[in-house]
């Protein structure tokens, strides 16, 4: 479903492309249409040789090294056969462009986290999943086969398993908190019931046992939990709860980043998923510009903020 917001963002990016914002790159890149099983071209997709320029210039080499080091899948890398994607409206690219530049800056990560959660965390902690000491882990997945029963062949971070777009670990007093972040951009969803036996076997018990998710009155099958965007948020919830149950943390605060102008998606989360949360569950929807607002006066991030304002905000 193509919303007015997505149409406007598409036009905006084509105009930026034509104004050389993306460094003399060209549009009309190839795109594999999975439904029609054929290659197509679109003006808002960079040609494959230029796709790296979809990322903010200050992080390109580091992002590539990070994804390679931890064997993380790029969105649609199997379908389109090159990566990162040249799709200018990709939410994966949107997330990386906003957050990757600050993943090694402890103070910056803490500032945006306390701004959005109002929790007064004492510090953020290095990711236990990555080995480089960064404070944000991207495409986070951890023992999904054990916690969620996800056993698909070829599964790895970012593909064929529940992957959280970004994960931060924070400390408040003696308690360790997990902050899973789901990152959306122009997405909207048709109402499709994803219920099947495999998914019920994987996630049904986790929903019923969850301390954050309410069990639907008419049962788990065919409930809102098996319709997007709740389907994804449900899986992230029970994955994070599984980590807490294993003693890796004490609590969680779930963040969902959605631009304010994407009213269709924000309304869907507010009206469909939020009512299914138990009282006092820590959950918040935030606009990306608001999330990074504590850094707007930070000289260190002047170029990043200028880039984000021009391209997205």
PDB file of C-alpha atoms in Angstrom:
ATOM      1  CA  UNK A   1       0.000   0.000   0.000  1.00  0.00           C
ATOM      2  CA  UNK A   2       1.543   3.285  -1.159  1.00  0.00           C
ATOM      3  CA  UNK A   3       0.512   6.080   1.200  1.00  0.00           C
ATOM      4  CA  UNK A   4       0.639   9.822   0.522  1.00  0.00           C
ATOM      5  CA  UNK A   5       3.627  10.025   2.844  1.00  0.00           C
ATOM      6  CA  UNK A   6       5.534   7.451   0.820  1.00  0.00           C
ATOM      7  CA  UNK A   7       4.654   9.202  -2.453  1.00  0.00           C
ATOM      8  CA  UNK A   8       5.945  12.508  -1.093  1.00  0.00           C
ATOM      9  CA  UNK A   9       9.159  10.941   0.202  1.00  0.00           C
ATOM     10  CA  UNK A  10       9.688   9.289  -3.158  1.00  0.00           C
ATOM     11  CA  UNK A  11       9.318  12.602  -4.997  1.00  0.00           C
ATOM     12  CA  UNK A  12      11.596  14.332  -2.487  1.00  0.00           C
ATOM     13  CA  UNK A  13      14.349  11.766  -3.018  1.00  0.00           C
ATOM     14  CA  UNK A  14      14.092  11.908  -6.787  1.00  0.00           C
ATOM     15  CA  UNK A  15      14.513  15.689  -6.559  1.00  0.00           C
ATOM     16  CA  UNK A  16      17.538  15.263  -4.275  1.00  0.00           C
ATOM     17  CA  UNK A  17      18.973  12.761  -6.722  1.00  0.00           C
ATOM     18  CA  UNK A  18      18.520  15.185  -9.593  1.00  0.00           C
ATOM     19  CA  UNK A  19      20.189  17.953  -7.571  1.00  0.00           C
ATOM     20  CA  UNK A  20      23.340  15.847  -7.052  1.00  0.00           C
ATOM     21  CA  UNK A  21      22.744  15.376  -3.328  1.00  0.00           C
ATOM     22  CA  UNK A  22      23.925  11.789  -3.816  1.00  0.00           C
ATOM     23  CA  UNK A  23      27.197  12.801  -5.481  1.00  0.00           C
ATOM     24  CA  UNK A  24      26.403  12.586  -9.203  1.00  0.00           C
ATOM     25  CA  UNK A  25      24.764   9.173  -8.877  1.00  0.00           C
ATOM     26  CA  UNK A  26      21.960   8.116 -11.169  1.00  0.00           C
ATOM     27  CA  UNK A  27      18.550   6.636 -10.515  1.00  0.00           C
ATOM     28  CA  UNK A  28      16.610   4.053 -12.473  1.00  0.00           C
ATOM     29  CA  UNK A  29      18.457   1.208 -10.793  1.00  0.00           C
ATOM     30  CA  UNK A  30      17.271  -2.354 -11.247  1.00  0.00           C
ATOM     31  CA  UNK A  31      14.826  -3.905  -8.794  1.00  0.00           C
ATOM     32  CA  UNK A  32      13.660  -7.506  -8.587  1.00  0.00           C
ATOM     33  CA  UNK A  33       9.867  -7.622  -8.479  1.00  0.00           C
ATOM     34  CA  UNK A  34       9.273 -10.654  -6.268  1.00  0.00           C
ATOM     35  CA  UNK A  35       5.586 -10.871  -7.183  1.00  0.00           C
ATOM     36  CA  UNK A  36       5.933 -10.616 -10.945  1.00  0.00           C
ATOM     37  CA  UNK A  37       9.317 -12.410 -11.038  1.00  0.00           C
ATOM     38  CA  UNK A  38      11.025  -9.892 -13.255  1.00  0.00           C
ATOM     39  CA  UNK A  39      13.571  -7.066 -13.155  1.00  0.00           C
ATOM     40  CA  UNK A  40      12.266  -3.517 -13.216  1.00  0.00           C
ATOM     41  CA  UNK A  41      13.807  -0.058 -12.950  1.00  0.00           C
ATOM     42  CA  UNK A  42      12.614   2.840 -10.795  1.00  0.00           C
ATOM     43  CA  UNK A  43      13.811   6.456 -10.579  1.00  0.00           C
ATOM     44  CA  UNK A  44      14.215   6.307  -6.766  1.00  0.00           C
ATOM     45  CA  UNK A  45      16.630   3.361  -6.818  1.00  0.00           C
ATOM     46  CA  UNK A  46      20.349   3.964  -7.280  1.00  0.00           C
ATOM     47  CA  UNK A  47      22.215   1.980  -9.880  1.00  0.00           C
ATOM     48  CA  UNK A  48      24.105  -0.905  -8.346  1.00  0.00           C
ATOM     49  CA  UNK A  49      27.564   0.616  -8.729  1.00  0.00           C
ATOM     50  CA  UNK A  50      26.404   3.651  -6.723  1.00  0.00           C
ATOM     51  CA  UNK A  51      24.402   1.937  -3.986  1.00  0.00           C
ATOM     52  CA  UNK A  52      27.005   2.629  -1.283  1.00  0.00           C
ATOM     53  CA  UNK A  53      26.160   6.322  -1.660  1.00  0.00           C
ATOM     54  CA  UNK A  54      22.779   5.559  -0.130  1.00  0.00           C
ATOM     55  CA  UNK A  55      24.658   5.740   3.177  1.00  0.00           C
ATOM     56  CA  UNK A  56      25.856   8.909   4.898  1.00  0.00           C
ATOM     57  CA  UNK A  57      29.397   9.537   3.693  1.00  0.00           C
ATOM     58  CA  UNK A  58      30.896   9.590   7.185  1.00  0.00           C
ATOM     59  CA  UNK A  59      29.982   5.975   7.958  1.00  0.00           C
ATOM     60  CA  UNK A  60      30.166   4.057   4.674  1.00  0.00           C
ATOM     61  CA  UNK A  61      33.390   2.136   5.213  1.00  0.00           C
ATOM     62  CA  UNK A  62      32.608   1.437   8.861  1.00  0.00           C
ATOM     63  CA  UNK A  63      29.113   0.149   8.067  1.00  0.00           C
ATOM     64  CA  UNK A  64      30.455  -2.209   5.417  1.00  0.00           C
ATOM     65  CA  UNK A  65      33.133  -3.475   7.805  1.00  0.00           C
ATOM     66  CA  UNK A  66      30.567  -3.954  10.589  1.00  0.00           C
ATOM     67  CA  UNK A  67      28.140  -5.938   8.429  1.00  0.00           C
ATOM     68  CA  UNK A  68      31.007  -8.069   7.121  1.00  0.00           C
ATOM     69  CA  UNK A  69      32.541  -8.676  10.556  1.00  0.00           C
ATOM     70  CA  UNK A  70      29.290  -9.938  12.071  1.00  0.00           C
ATOM     71  CA  UNK A  71      27.891 -11.633   8.965  1.00  0.00           C
ATOM     72  CA  UNK A  72      24.799  -9.416   8.905  1.00  0.00           C
ATOM     73  CA  UNK A  73      22.442  -9.580   5.950  1.00  0.00           C
ATOM     74  CA  UNK A  74      21.549  -6.509   3.942  1.00  0.00           C
ATOM     75  CA  UNK A  75      17.918  -5.931   3.069  1.00  0.00           C
ATOM     76  CA  UNK A  76      17.086  -7.729  -0.207  1.00  0.00           C
ATOM     77  CA  UNK A  77      20.676  -8.734  -0.884  1.00  0.00           C
ATOM     78  CA  UNK A  78      19.509 -12.134  -2.126  1.00  0.00           C
ATOM     79  CA  UNK A  79      16.837 -10.683  -4.398  1.00  0.00           C
ATOM     80  CA  UNK A  80      18.752  -7.752  -5.864  1.00  0.00           C
ATOM     81  CA  UNK A  81      22.223  -9.342  -5.731  1.00  0.00           C
ATOM     82  CA  UNK A  82      24.038  -6.240  -4.557  1.00  0.00           C
ATOM     83  CA  UNK A  83      24.288  -4.377  -1.310  1.00  0.00           C
ATOM     84  CA  UNK A  84      23.685  -2.110   0.415  1.00  0.00           C
ATOM     85  CA  UNK A  85      20.373  -1.584  -1.281  1.00  0.00           C
ATOM     86  CA  UNK A  86      20.079   1.324  -3.670  1.00  0.00           C
ATOM     87  CA  UNK A  87      16.449   1.875  -2.640  1.00  0.00           C
ATOM     88  CA  UNK A  88      16.351   5.426  -1.326  1.00  0.00           C
ATOM     89  CA  UNK A  89      13.343   4.723   0.923  1.00  0.00           C
ATOM     90  CA  UNK A  90      14.884   1.715   2.686  1.00  0.00           C
ATOM     91  CA  UNK A  91      14.218   1.714   6.431  1.00  0.00           C
ATOM     92  CA  UNK A  92      17.447  -0.231   7.039  1.00  0.00           C
ATOM     93  CA  UNK A  93      19.407   2.558   5.367  1.00  0.00           C
ATOM     94  CA  UNK A  94      17.276   5.127   7.212  1.00  0.00           C
ATOM     95  CA  UNK A  95      18.199   3.521  10.542  1.00  0.00           C
ATOM     96  CA  UNK A  96      21.911   3.254   9.777  1.00  0.00           C
ATOM     97  CA  UNK A  97      22.080   6.837   8.548  1.00  0.00           C
ATOM     98  CA  UNK A  98      20.588   8.064  11.818  1.00  0.00           C
ATOM     99  CA  UNK A  99      22.362   5.879  14.369  1.00  0.00           C
ATOM    100  CA  UNK A 100      25.582   4.348  13.095  1.00  0.00           C
ATOM    101  CA  UNK A 101      27.713   7.481  13.424  1.00  0.00           C
ATOM    102  CA  UNK A 102      27.137   7.573  17.187  1.00  0.00           C
ATOM    103  CA  UNK A 103      27.347   3.877  18.084  1.00  0.00           C
ATOM    104  CA  UNK A 104      30.814   4.306  19.642  1.00  0.00           C
ATOM    105  CA  UNK A 105      29.934   7.529  21.471  1.00  0.00           C
ATOM    106  CA  UNK A 106      28.771   6.533  24.937  1.00  0.00           C
ATOM    107  CA  UNK A 107      27.612  10.018  25.911  1.00  0.00           C
ATOM    108  CA  UNK A 108      25.650  10.575  22.691  1.00  0.00           C
ATOM    109  CA  UNK A 109      23.841   7.239  22.948  1.00  0.00           C
ATOM    110  CA  UNK A 110      22.979   7.895  26.590  1.00  0.00           C
ATOM    111  CA  UNK A 111      21.723  11.391  25.741  1.00  0.00           C
ATOM    112  CA  UNK A 112      19.265  10.247  23.075  1.00  0.00           C
ATOM    113  CA  UNK A 113      18.176   7.294  25.185  1.00  0.00           C
ATOM    114  CA  UNK A 114      17.370   9.368  28.260  1.00  0.00           C
ATOM    115  CA  UNK A 115      15.669  11.963  26.089  1.00  0.00           C
ATOM    116  CA  UNK A 116      13.225   9.494  24.582  1.00  0.00           C
ATOM    117  CA  UNK A 117      12.633   7.240  27.600  1.00  0.00           C
ATOM    118  CA  UNK A 118      12.868   9.828  30.419  1.00  0.00           C
ATOM    119  CA  UNK A 119      14.250   6.964  32.496  1.00  0.00           C
ATOM    120  CA  UNK A 120      17.394   8.650  33.788  1.00  0.00           C
ATOM    121  CA  UNK A 121      19.683   5.744  32.940  1.00  0.00           C
ATOM    122  CA  UNK A 122      23.110   5.965  34.567  1.00  0.00           C
ATOM    123  CA  UNK A 123      25.062   4.658  31.587  1.00  0.00           C
ATOM    124  CA  UNK A 124      24.876   2.642  28.417  1.00  0.00           C
ATOM    125  CA  UNK A 125      26.880  -0.569  28.212  1.00  0.00           C
ATOM    126  CA  UNK A 126      28.851  -2.107  25.341  1.00  0.00           C
ATOM    127  CA  UNK A 127      26.904  -4.612  23.291  1.00  0.00           C
ATOM    128  CA  UNK A 128      27.419  -8.186  24.469  1.00  0.00           C
ATOM    129  CA  UNK A 129      26.614  -9.392  20.957  1.00  0.00           C
ATOM    130  CA  UNK A 130      29.316  -7.452  19.129  1.00  0.00           C
ATOM    131  CA  UNK A 131      32.970  -7.648  20.078  1.00  0.00           C
ATOM    132  CA  UNK A 132      34.099  -4.141  19.201  1.00  0.00           C
ATOM    133  CA  UNK A 133      32.763  -2.270  22.231  1.00  0.00           C
ATOM    134  CA  UNK A 134      30.020  -0.388  20.367  1.00  0.00           C
ATOM    135  CA  UNK A 135      26.962   0.785  22.254  1.00  0.00           C
ATOM    136  CA  UNK A 136      24.395   0.002  19.548  1.00  0.00           C
ATOM    137  CA  UNK A 137      24.047  -3.447  17.948  1.00  0.00           C
ATOM    138  CA  UNK A 138      22.296  -3.488  14.580  1.00  0.00           C
ATOM    139  CA  UNK A 139      20.103  -6.297  13.253  1.00  0.00           C
ATOM    140  CA  UNK A 140      20.233  -7.867  16.713  1.00  0.00           C
ATOM    141  CA  UNK A 141      19.446 -11.568  17.001  1.00  0.00           C
ATOM    142  CA  UNK A 142      20.493 -13.930  19.795  1.00  0.00           C
ATOM    143  CA  UNK A 143      19.819 -17.650  20.118  1.00  0.00           C
ATOM    144  CA  UNK A 144      16.594 -17.254  18.169  1.00  0.00           C
ATOM    145  CA  UNK A 145      16.453 -20.982  17.585  1.00  0.00           C
ATOM    146  CA  UNK A 146      16.306 -21.619  21.336  1.00  0.00           C
ATOM    147  CA  UNK A 147      14.138 -18.686  22.388  1.00  0.00           C
ATOM    148  CA  UNK A 148      11.738 -18.489  19.447  1.00  0.00           C
ATOM    149  CA  UNK A 149      12.147 -21.842  17.754  1.00  0.00           C
ATOM    150  CA  UNK A 150      13.314 -20.132  14.559  1.00  0.00           C
ATOM    151  CA  UNK A 151      15.238 -22.827  12.737  1.00  0.00           C
ATOM    152  CA  UNK A 152      15.067 -21.800   9.084  1.00  0.00           C
ATOM    153  CA  UNK A 153      18.073 -22.821   7.016  1.00  0.00           C
ATOM    154  CA  UNK A 154      20.324 -19.893   6.195  1.00  0.00           C
ATOM    155  CA  UNK A 155      19.071 -17.732   9.038  1.00  0.00           C
ATOM    156  CA  UNK A 156      21.465 -15.093  10.307  1.00  0.00           C
ATOM    157  CA  UNK A 157      21.270 -11.570  11.639  1.00  0.00           C
ATOM    158  CA  UNK A 158      18.982  -9.625   9.351  1.00  0.00           C
ATOM    159  CA  UNK A 159      17.401 -12.489   7.435  1.00  0.00           C
ATOM    160  CA  UNK A 160      15.101 -15.477   8.060  1.00  0.00           C
ATOM    161  CA  UNK A 161      14.837 -14.762  11.775  1.00  0.00           C
ATOM    162  CA  UNK A 162      13.504 -12.100  14.105  1.00  0.00           C
ATOM    163  CA  UNK A 163      16.115  -9.344  13.987  1.00  0.00           C
ATOM    164  CA  UNK A 164      15.780  -6.166  16.019  1.00  0.00           C
ATOM    165  CA  UNK A 165      16.896  -3.149  14.006  1.00  0.00           C
ATOM    166  CA  UNK A 166      18.956  -1.745  16.876  1.00  0.00           C
ATOM    167  CA  UNK A 167      19.589  -2.820  20.452  1.00  0.00           C
ATOM    168  CA  UNK A 168      20.986  -0.745  23.311  1.00  0.00           C
ATOM    169  CA  UNK A 169      21.853  -1.997  26.800  1.00  0.00           C
ATOM    170  CA  UNK A 170      21.614   0.477  29.670  1.00  0.00           C
ATOM    171  CA  UNK A 171      22.097   0.459  33.430  1.00  0.00           C
ATOM    172  CA  UNK A 172      19.919   2.168  36.014  1.00  0.00           C
ATOM    173  CA  UNK A 173      21.135   1.528  39.523  1.00  0.00           C
ATOM    174  CA  UNK A 174      21.792  -2.190  39.784  1.00  0.00           C
ATOM    175  CA  UNK A 175      19.370  -3.105  37.000  1.00  0.00           C
ATOM    176  CA  UNK A 176      20.324  -3.780  33.401  1.00  0.00           C
ATOM    177  CA  UNK A 177      17.779  -2.765  30.765  1.00  0.00           C
ATOM    178  CA  UNK A 178      17.438  -3.895  27.180  1.00  0.00           C
ATOM    179  CA  UNK A 179      16.202  -1.274  24.738  1.00  0.00           C
ATOM    180  CA  UNK A 180      15.097  -2.920  21.484  1.00  0.00           C
ATOM    181  CA  UNK A 181      14.461  -0.401  18.706  1.00  0.00           C
ATOM    182  CA  UNK A 182      12.221  -1.126  15.757  1.00  0.00           C
ATOM    183  CA  UNK A 183      12.906   1.354  12.956  1.00  0.00           C
ATOM    184  CA  UNK A 184      10.335   2.240  10.311  1.00  0.00           C
ATOM    185  CA  UNK A 185      10.301   4.801   7.532  1.00  0.00           C
ATOM    186  CA  UNK A 186       7.648   4.733   4.796  1.00  0.00           C
ATOM    187  CA  UNK A 187       6.157   1.306   5.558  1.00  0.00           C
ATOM    188  CA  UNK A 188       2.468   0.559   5.640  1.00  0.00           C
ATOM    189  CA  UNK A 189       0.815  -2.861   5.644  1.00  0.00           C
ATOM    190  CA  UNK A 190      -2.131  -4.589   4.077  1.00  0.00           C
ATOM    191  CA  UNK A 191      -4.171  -6.522   6.602  1.00  0.00           C
ATOM    192  CA  UNK A 192      -2.898 -10.052   6.083  1.00  0.00           C
ATOM    193  CA  UNK A 193      -3.393 -12.866   8.566  1.00  0.00           C
ATOM    194  CA  UNK A 194      -0.010 -14.576   8.928  1.00  0.00           C
ATOM    195  CA  UNK A 195      -1.307 -17.352  11.169  1.00  0.00           C
ATOM    196  CA  UNK A 196      -0.055 -20.833  10.308  1.00  0.00           C
ATOM    197  CA  UNK A 197       1.005 -23.904  12.282  1.00  0.00           C
ATOM    198  CA  UNK A 198       4.708 -23.091  12.164  1.00  0.00           C
ATOM    199  CA  UNK A 199       4.217 -19.596  13.546  1.00  0.00           C
ATOM    200  CA  UNK A 200       1.778 -20.756  16.195  1.00  0.00           C
ATOM    201  CA  UNK A 201       4.268 -23.388  17.346  1.00  0.00           C
ATOM    202  CA  UNK A 202       7.073 -20.863  17.437  1.00  0.00           C
ATOM    203  CA  UNK A 203       5.392 -17.893  19.066  1.00  0.00           C
ATOM    204  CA  UNK A 204       2.124 -19.044  20.631  1.00  0.00           C
ATOM    205  CA  UNK A 205       3.545 -20.116  23.987  1.00  0.00           C
ATOM    206  CA  UNK A 206       5.701 -17.007  24.198  1.00  0.00           C
ATOM    207  CA  UNK A 207       2.655 -14.784  23.747  1.00  0.00           C
ATOM    208  CA  UNK A 208       0.690 -16.611  26.435  1.00  0.00           C
ATOM    209  CA  UNK A 209       3.626 -16.637  28.876  1.00  0.00           C
ATOM    210  CA  UNK A 210       4.596 -13.023  28.209  1.00  0.00           C
ATOM    211  CA  UNK A 211       4.456 -10.585  31.092  1.00  0.00           C
ATOM    212  CA  UNK A 212       4.038  -7.664  28.673  1.00  0.00           C
ATOM    213  CA  UNK A 213       1.608  -8.992  26.079  1.00  0.00           C
ATOM    214  CA  UNK A 214      -2.049  -9.581  26.813  1.00  0.00           C
ATOM    215  CA  UNK A 215      -3.464 -12.914  25.682  1.00  0.00           C
ATOM    216  CA  UNK A 216      -6.308 -12.266  23.202  1.00  0.00           C
ATOM    217  CA  UNK A 217      -9.748 -13.235  24.497  1.00  0.00           C
ATOM    218  CA  UNK A 218     -10.415 -15.387  21.434  1.00  0.00           C
ATOM    219  CA  UNK A 219      -7.024 -17.077  21.471  1.00  0.00           C
ATOM    220  CA  UNK A 220      -3.683 -16.410  19.866  1.00  0.00           C
ATOM    221  CA  UNK A 221      -4.458 -17.804  16.399  1.00  0.00           C
ATOM    222  CA  UNK A 222      -5.719 -15.190  13.910  1.00  0.00           C
ATOM    223  CA  UNK A 223      -5.223 -12.444  16.495  1.00  0.00           C
ATOM    224  CA  UNK A 224      -3.668  -9.035  15.929  1.00  0.00           C
ATOM    225  CA  UNK A 225      -0.315 -10.572  16.831  1.00  0.00           C
ATOM    226  CA  UNK A 226      -0.261 -12.255  13.431  1.00  0.00           C
ATOM    227  CA  UNK A 227      -0.892  -9.066  11.480  1.00  0.00           C
ATOM    228  CA  UNK A 228       1.740  -6.433  10.755  1.00  0.00           C
ATOM    229  CA  UNK A 229       2.956  -4.226  12.322  1.00  0.00           C
ATOM    230  CA  UNK A 230       2.020  -6.067  15.543  1.00  0.00           C
ATOM    231  CA  UNK A 231       3.482  -9.335  14.260  1.00  0.00           C
ATOM    232  CA  UNK A 232       6.992  -7.918  14.199  1.00  0.00           C
ATOM    233  CA  UNK A 233       6.655  -6.098  17.512  1.00  0.00           C
ATOM    234  CA  UNK A 234       5.273  -9.236  19.170  1.00  0.00           C
ATOM    235  CA  UNK A 235       8.283 -11.283  18.074  1.00  0.00           C
ATOM    236  CA  UNK A 236      10.728  -8.639  19.269  1.00  0.00           C
ATOM    237  CA  UNK A 237       8.946  -8.555  22.624  1.00  0.00           C
ATOM    238  CA  UNK A 238       9.132 -12.266  23.310  1.00  0.00           C
ATOM    239  CA  UNK A 239      12.733 -12.457  22.043  1.00  0.00           C
ATOM    240  CA  UNK A 240      13.766  -9.699  24.460  1.00  0.00           C
ATOM    241  CA  UNK A 241      11.773 -11.291  27.284  1.00  0.00           C
ATOM    242  CA  UNK A 242      13.593 -14.525  26.552  1.00  0.00           C
ATOM    243  CA  UNK A 243      16.902 -12.760  27.128  1.00  0.00           C
ATOM    244  CA  UNK A 244      15.594 -11.366  30.408  1.00  0.00           C
ATOM    245  CA  UNK A 245      14.405 -14.813  31.477  1.00  0.00           C
ATOM    246  CA  UNK A 246      17.931 -16.098  30.859  1.00  0.00           C
ATOM    247  CA  UNK A 247      19.344 -13.539  33.266  1.00  0.00           C
ATOM    248  CA  UNK A 248      20.928 -11.269  30.655  1.00  0.00           C
ATOM    249  CA  UNK A 249      18.949  -8.246  31.871  1.00  0.00           C
ATOM    250  CA  UNK A 250      16.275  -7.204  34.362  1.00  0.00           C
ATOM    251  CA  UNK A 251      13.836  -5.232  32.237  1.00  0.00           C
ATOM    252  CA  UNK A 252      13.128  -3.758  28.802  1.00  0.00           C
ATOM    253  CA  UNK A 253      11.955  -0.535  27.194  1.00  0.00           C
ATOM    254  CA  UNK A 254      10.662  -1.021  23.646  1.00  0.00           C
ATOM    255  CA  UNK A 255      11.133   1.882  21.213  1.00  0.00           C
ATOM    256  CA  UNK A 256       9.553   2.200  17.789  1.00  0.00           C
ATOM    257  CA  UNK A 257      10.921   4.923  15.528  1.00  0.00           C
ATOM    258  CA  UNK A 258       8.379   6.150  12.960  1.00  0.00           C
ATOM    259  CA  UNK A 259       8.328   9.587  11.300  1.00  0.00           C
ATOM    260  CA  UNK A 260       5.453  11.704  12.552  1.00  0.00           C
ATOM    261  CA  UNK A 261       4.293  12.217   8.968  1.00  0.00           C
ATOM    262  CA  UNK A 262       3.772   8.471   8.537  1.00  0.00           C
ATOM    263  CA  UNK A 263       0.436   8.755  10.272  1.00  0.00           C
ATOM    264  CA  UNK A 264      -0.926   5.517   8.805  1.00  0.00           C
ATOM    265  CA  UNK A 265       1.734   3.375  10.440  1.00  0.00           C
ATOM    266  CA  UNK A 266       1.845   5.329  13.689  1.00  0.00           C
ATOM    267  CA  UNK A 267      -1.933   4.993  14.039  1.00  0.00           C
ATOM    268  CA  UNK A 268      -1.733   1.247  13.381  1.00  0.00           C
ATOM    269  CA  UNK A 269       0.805   0.751  16.176  1.00  0.00           C
ATOM    270  CA  UNK A 270      -1.122   2.999  18.560  1.00  0.00           C
ATOM    271  CA  UNK A 271      -4.520   1.454  17.912  1.00  0.00           C
ATOM    272  CA  UNK A 272      -3.608  -2.189  17.367  1.00  0.00           C
ATOM    273  CA  UNK A 273      -0.449  -3.060  19.316  1.00  0.00           C
ATOM    274  CA  UNK A 274      -0.347  -0.630  22.232  1.00  0.00           C
ATOM    275  CA  UNK A 275      -3.748  -1.773  23.632  1.00  0.00           C
ATOM    276  CA  UNK A 276      -2.339  -5.318  23.776  1.00  0.00           C
ATOM    277  CA  UNK A 277       0.403  -4.291  26.203  1.00  0.00           C
ATOM    278  CA  UNK A 278      -0.002  -4.919  29.909  1.00  0.00           C
ATOM    279  CA  UNK A 279      -0.185  -1.773  32.097  1.00  0.00           C
ATOM    280  CA  UNK A 280       3.159  -0.159  32.921  1.00  0.00           C
ATOM    281  CA  UNK A 281       4.912  -1.774  29.982  1.00  0.00           C
ATOM    282  CA  UNK A 282       7.664   0.556  28.840  1.00  0.00           C
ATOM    283  CA  UNK A 283       6.923   1.359  25.194  1.00  0.00           C
ATOM    284  CA  UNK A 284       7.198   4.507  23.122  1.00  0.00           C
ATOM    285  CA  UNK A 285       6.817   5.651  19.525  1.00  0.00           C
ATOM    286  CA  UNK A 286       9.265   8.400  18.574  1.00  0.00           C
ATOM    287  CA  UNK A 287       9.973  10.528  15.520  1.00  0.00           C
ATOM    288  CA  UNK A 288      13.591  10.175  14.304  1.00  0.00           C
ATOM    289  CA  UNK A 289      14.272  13.909  14.431  1.00  0.00           C
ATOM    290  CA  UNK A 290      12.981  14.057  17.996  1.00  0.00           C
ATOM    291  CA  UNK A 291      15.140  11.060  18.904  1.00  0.00           C
ATOM    292  CA  UNK A 292      18.312  12.816  17.764  1.00  0.00           C
ATOM    293  CA  UNK A 293      17.326  16.282  18.976  1.00  0.00           C
ATOM    294  CA  UNK A 294      19.821  16.196  21.901  1.00  0.00           C
ATOM    295  CA  UNK A 295      22.634  16.125  19.319  1.00  0.00           C
ATOM    296  CA  UNK A 296      21.465  19.008  17.128  1.00  0.00           C
ATOM    297  CA  UNK A 297      23.695  21.527  18.935  1.00  0.00           C
ATOM    298  CA  UNK A 298      26.647  19.121  19.192  1.00  0.00           C
ATOM    299  CA  UNK A 299      29.404  20.314  16.833  1.00  0.00           C
ATOM    300  CA  UNK A 300      30.673  16.753  16.485  1.00  0.00           C
ATOM    301  CA  UNK A 301      27.482  15.805  14.635  1.00  0.00           C
ATOM    302  CA  UNK A 302      27.003  18.978  12.591  1.00  0.00           C
ATOM    303  CA  UNK A 303      27.543  17.251   9.230  1.00  0.00           C
ATOM    304  CA  UNK A 304      25.305  14.325  10.186  1.00  0.00           C
ATOM    305  CA  UNK A 305      22.464  16.566  11.349  1.00  0.00           C
ATOM    306  CA  UNK A 306      22.712  18.679   8.193  1.00  0.00           C
ATOM    307  CA  UNK A 307      22.558  15.520   6.077  1.00  0.00           C
ATOM    308  CA  UNK A 308      19.547  14.146   7.956  1.00  0.00           C
ATOM    309  CA  UNK A 309      17.679  17.457   7.867  1.00  0.00           C
ATOM    310  CA  UNK A 310      18.204  17.783   4.116  1.00  0.00           C
ATOM    311  CA  UNK A 311      17.391  14.195   3.238  1.00  0.00           C
ATOM    312  CA  UNK A 312      14.784  13.068   5.744  1.00  0.00           C
ATOM    313  CA  UNK A 313      13.531  15.716   8.136  1.00  0.00           C
TER     314      UNK A 313
END
